Every structure is written in C-alpha cells, then in structure tokens.
C-alpha cells in the first residue's frame, strides 16, 4: 500500500542522547515535513524539504537536524541541544507545488527521561 | 508566516450541520485554503481545499468569502466520529512548501 510510515511509534531515550526518528514515503512525493506537537497544542513546523538534498528550517529548528539523501526518506535527529524533546512528532509529505495537500504519518511519541 | 484565526472550541449535536469558521485575512491571491482534522493521537487527515470557488467533496463543503479573507468548513450531518481538532491553513504561492498550522478548533459532537 502507498503511504507514509513513521517508526517507531513510541520511543524512549535518556537525557543527553541523540535520537533519530524515521520517516519513509512511497507516494513519490517531492516535499516532506517534520512537525512537533505538544499536549493540547497545534502543530509546529521543524524542518521541511522540497527536493532531494535540500531542506529549510521551520519555526522551531533549534536542537534538530535532518537529511534528505533520498526522495523517499526524511529522517529527523533530535539532538542533546534540544531542551524539551519530549513530544509527539509528525512527518508529512505532499505532491507538488500548486497543490500542497499533505499526507501525514501516524506519528512517533518521544519520551526523554 | 501564514496565520489563520479559528475559535478554540465548538459544539455540535449529532446529525446537525457543523459550521467551522476561519479567518485568513493575510492570504494572497495564489494561495489555497486547506482544511485538515486530527483525531486524538493520530496524524492529521486532509479534508478539502479551495482557491476562491466553493468546493464540496464526500466529507465536507468549503465556503470561501468573495474577498477570500475568511472561509467556513461545513460538515453537513455531523457524527460522533467527527469529534476532532480541525485546522485551517493556507499555502502555495510565496509560502509554497511551508505548511504552517495554528491551534485549530476542537469540535465536539454530542449525542
């Protein structure tokens, strides 16, 4: 089935460790996005990528890093520099510029202890 | 950043129409209005989008004012499963690629 897959669904890490969240899509979409969602809050954009080997910072990029080496994959690394990493992380992709209808994964819930 | 204004919460009786408003006064001429919804602990789901004409699909209708500064999402016969957070965003044009979500509206459908 075509879709966007995030893994794992739940992730636990010790404070001070870097952690990488996976996002893969087989929809042949050009653009991919990472969002963070805190309890009771809306989605905040971390990074987005419109084409392979290119990405831009969103509104809350500090403490995060991404790569876009393949069209299908857009992994997010939460570094030790991120002060409050515990959150729900959502990945999305969209098809092309005039119609930015986005498809979302089911999210990864990261808990740092 | 693309900004929209939505009421934080709304209630609706099951079987009645739910009308969710959104203000997007800074929208530019080539930007589309999009609506998504998010059911608890899941990824948001696309509902509908439009540029300036009213749109309808199997899920909802979208009414955009003539000046395009506001829109209304209509769920014609709300069910309990429509209880969710509804997000209105606009994108495309100069904001291409940067989908910015606000706080959304929590819609609660009551029996």
Coordinates of C-alpha atoms in Angstrom, one line a residue:
Chain A
X1 CA 0.0 0.0 0.0
X2 CA 1.2 3.5 -0.7
X3 CA 1.6 5.8 2.3
X4 CA 3.9 7.5 4.7
X5 CA 5.4 5.4 7.6
X6 CA 7.0 6.7 10.8
X7 CA 8.8 4.4 13.1
X8 CA 8.9 3.6 15.9
X9 CA 5.5 4.6 17.3
X10 CA 6.9 5.0 20.8
X11 CA 10.5 5.9 21.6
X12 CA 12.2 6.3 25.0
X13 CA 15.6 7.9 25.4
X14 CA 17.8 9.0 28.2
X15 CA 18.5 12.7 28.5
X16 CA 21.6 13.9 26.6
X17 CA 21.4 11.2 23.9
X18 CA 20.7 12.0 20.3
X19 CA 17.9 10.0 18.7
X20 CA 16.8 9.7 15.1
X21 CA 13.2 9.3 14.0
X22 CA 12.4 7.6 10.7
X23 CA 10.0 8.8 8.0
X24 CA 9.6 6.9 4.7
X25 CA 7.1 7.5 1.9
X26 CA 6.4 5.5 -1.2
X27 CA 4.0 8.1 -2.7
X28 CA 6.7 9.7 -4.9
X29 CA 6.1 13.0 -3.2
X30 CA 8.5 15.8 -3.7
X31 CA 8.1 17.6 -0.4
X32 CA 8.4 16.3 3.1
X33 CA 7.9 17.9 6.5
X34 CA 8.5 17.4 10.2
X35 CA 6.2 18.8 12.9
X36 CA 6.3 18.7 16.7
X37 CA 3.1 18.6 18.7
X38 CA 2.9 19.2 22.5
X39 CA -0.1 18.2 24.6
X40 CA -3.1 20.3 23.8
X41 CA -1.2 22.4 21.2
X42 CA -1.2 22.7 17.4
X43 CA 1.5 21.5 15.1
X44 CA 4.8 23.5 14.9
X45 CA 7.0 23.1 11.8
X46 CA 10.5 21.9 12.5
X47 CA 12.1 21.4 9.0
X48 CA 10.8 20.9 5.5
X49 CA 12.3 19.7 2.3
X50 CA 11.0 20.4 -1.2
X51 CA 13.6 18.3 -3.2
X52 CA 16.3 15.8 -2.5
X53 CA 19.5 17.3 -0.9
X54 CA 17.7 20.4 0.0
X55 CA 15.8 21.4 3.2
X56 CA 14.8 24.6 5.1
X57 CA 14.3 25.4 8.7
X58 CA 10.8 25.8 10.0
X59 CA 9.7 27.7 13.0
X60 CA 11.4 25.6 15.7
X61 CA 14.5 24.1 14.1
X62 CA 16.9 24.6 17.0
X63 CA 18.1 21.4 18.5
X64 CA 17.0 19.3 15.5
X65 CA 18.8 18.2 12.3
X66 CA 17.5 16.5 9.1
X67 CA 18.8 15.0 5.9
X68 CA 17.2 14.3 2.5
X69 CA 19.5 12.0 0.6
X70 CA 16.7 10.1 -1.0
X71 CA 13.3 11.2 -2.2
X72 CA 11.6 8.6 -0.1
X73 CA 13.3 9.3 3.2
X74 CA 13.5 12.3 5.6
X75 CA 14.9 11.3 9.0
X76 CA 14.9 13.7 11.9
X77 CA 17.6 13.7 14.6
X78 CA 16.7 15.2 18.0
X79 CA 20.0 16.3 19.4
X80 CA 21.0 16.8 23.0
X81 CA 20.8 20.5 22.3
X82 CA 17.0 20.3 22.2
X83 CA 16.0 21.4 25.7
X84 CA 12.5 19.8 25.8
X85 CA 12.5 16.9 23.4
X86 CA 9.6 15.0 24.8
X87 CA 6.7 15.5 22.3
X88 CA 4.7 13.9 19.6
X89 CA 6.5 14.1 16.2
X90 CA 4.6 14.0 12.9
X91 CA 6.0 13.6 9.4
X92 CA 4.2 14.6 6.3
X93 CA 4.7 14.6 2.5
X94 CA 3.0 16.4 -0.4
X95 CA 2.9 16.0 -4.2
X96 CA 3.8 19.3 -5.9
X97 CA 3.8 23.0 -5.6
X98 CA 0.4 24.0 -6.8
X99 CA -1.5 21.6 -4.7
X100 CA 0.1 21.2 -1.3
X101 CA -2.3 18.6 0.1
X102 CA -0.3 16.8 2.6
X103 CA -0.4 13.2 3.9
X104 CA 0.7 12.6 7.4
X105 CA 2.2 9.6 9.1
X106 CA 0.8 8.3 12.4
X107 CA 3.5 9.9 14.5
X108 CA 6.3 9.0 16.9
X109 CA 5.8 9.7 20.6
X110 CA 9.3 10.5 22.0
X111 CA 9.8 10.5 25.8
X112 CA 13.1 11.5 27.2
X113 CA 13.8 10.5 30.8
Chain B
X1 CA 4.4 33.0 8.4
X2 CA 0.9 32.1 7.2
X3 CA -1.5 32.7 10.1
X4 CA -5.1 31.8 10.5
X5 CA -7.6 32.5 13.3
X6 CA -10.1 29.9 14.5
X7 CA -12.3 29.6 17.6
X8 CA -10.7 27.3 20.1
X9 CA -13.7 25.1 20.5
X10 CA -17.2 24.4 19.2
X11 CA -20.0 22.0 20.0
X12 CA -22.5 20.4 17.6
X13 CA -25.4 18.0 18.0
X14 CA -25.2 14.7 16.2
X15 CA -27.0 14.8 12.9
X16 CA -26.8 18.6 12.6
X17 CA -24.5 20.7 10.4
X18 CA -21.2 21.8 11.9
X19 CA -20.0 25.1 10.6
X20 CA -16.4 25.9 11.4
X21 CA -15.1 29.4 10.7
X22 CA -11.6 30.5 9.8
X23 CA -10.1 34.0 9.2
X24 CA -7.2 34.3 6.9
X25 CA -7.0 38.0 6.2
X26 CA -3.4 37.9 5.0
X27 CA -3.9 35.3 2.3
X28 CA -2.5 36.3 -1.1
X29 CA -4.2 35.7 -4.4
X30 CA -2.5 32.5 -5.4
X31 CA -2.7 30.7 -2.0
X32 CA -5.1 27.9 -1.4
X33 CA -7.1 27.4 1.8
X34 CA -6.8 23.9 3.2
X35 CA -8.7 22.1 6.0
X36 CA -7.4 19.2 8.0
X37 CA -8.6 17.4 11.0
X38 CA -6.8 15.4 13.7
X39 CA -8.4 12.8 15.8
X40 CA -6.6 12.2 19.1
X41 CA -3.1 10.8 18.9
X42 CA -3.3 10.3 15.1
X43 CA -1.7 12.2 12.2
X44 CA -3.9 14.9 10.6
X45 CA -6.2 14.0 7.8
X46 CA -6.8 16.1 4.7
X47 CA -10.4 17.2 4.3
X48 CA -10.7 19.7 1.5
X49 CA -9.1 22.7 -0.2
X50 CA -10.1 25.6 -2.4
X51 CA -8.8 28.8 -4.0
X52 CA -11.8 31.1 -4.5
X53 CA -14.8 29.0 -5.5
X54 CA -16.9 27.0 -3.1
X55 CA -15.9 23.3 -3.0
X56 CA -17.7 20.1 -2.0
X57 CA -16.5 16.5 -1.6
X58 CA -17.7 13.4 0.2
X59 CA -16.5 14.7 3.5
X60 CA -17.4 18.4 3.6
X61 CA -18.1 21.7 1.9
X62 CA -15.9 24.7 1.9
X63 CA -17.3 28.2 1.5
X64 CA -14.8 31.0 0.8
X65 CA -15.9 34.6 1.0
X66 CA -15.6 36.7 -2.1
X67 CA -12.7 38.8 -0.6
X68 CA -11.0 35.4 0.4
X69 CA -10.3 36.7 3.9
X70 CA -12.4 34.0 5.6
X71 CA -13.8 30.6 5.0
X72 CA -16.2 28.1 6.6
X73 CA -15.9 24.4 6.7
X74 CA -19.3 22.7 6.7
X75 CA -19.9 19.1 7.9
X76 CA -23.5 18.6 6.7
X77 CA -24.5 15.8 9.1
X78 CA -22.0 15.6 12.0
X79 CA -21.5 12.3 13.6
X80 CA -19.7 11.3 16.9
X81 CA -16.7 10.3 14.8
X82 CA -16.3 13.8 13.6
X83 CA -15.2 14.9 17.0
X84 CA -11.6 16.1 16.3
X85 CA -9.4 19.2 16.1
X86 CA -9.9 21.0 12.8
X87 CA -7.1 23.0 11.3
X88 CA -7.5 25.7 8.7
X89 CA -4.2 26.7 6.8
X90 CA -3.3 28.4 3.6
X91 CA -0.4 27.6 1.4
X92 CA 1.0 27.9 -2.0
X93 CA 2.3 30.9 -3.8
X94 CA 5.1 32.6 -1.8
X95 CA 4.5 30.3 1.1
X96 CA 4.9 27.2 -1.0
X97 CA 6.4 24.3 0.9
X98 CA 5.9 25.8 4.3
X99 CA 2.7 24.4 5.8
X100 CA 2.1 26.3 9.0
X101 CA -0.7 25.1 11.3
X102 CA -2.3 27.1 14.0
X103 CA -4.1 25.9 17.2
X104 CA -7.2 24.7 15.4
X105 CA -10.8 24.3 16.6
X106 CA -11.7 21.4 18.9
X107 CA -15.1 20.2 17.6
X108 CA -17.1 18.1 20.0
X109 CA -20.2 16.3 18.6
X110 CA -22.7 15.4 21.2
X111 CA -25.3 12.6 21.0

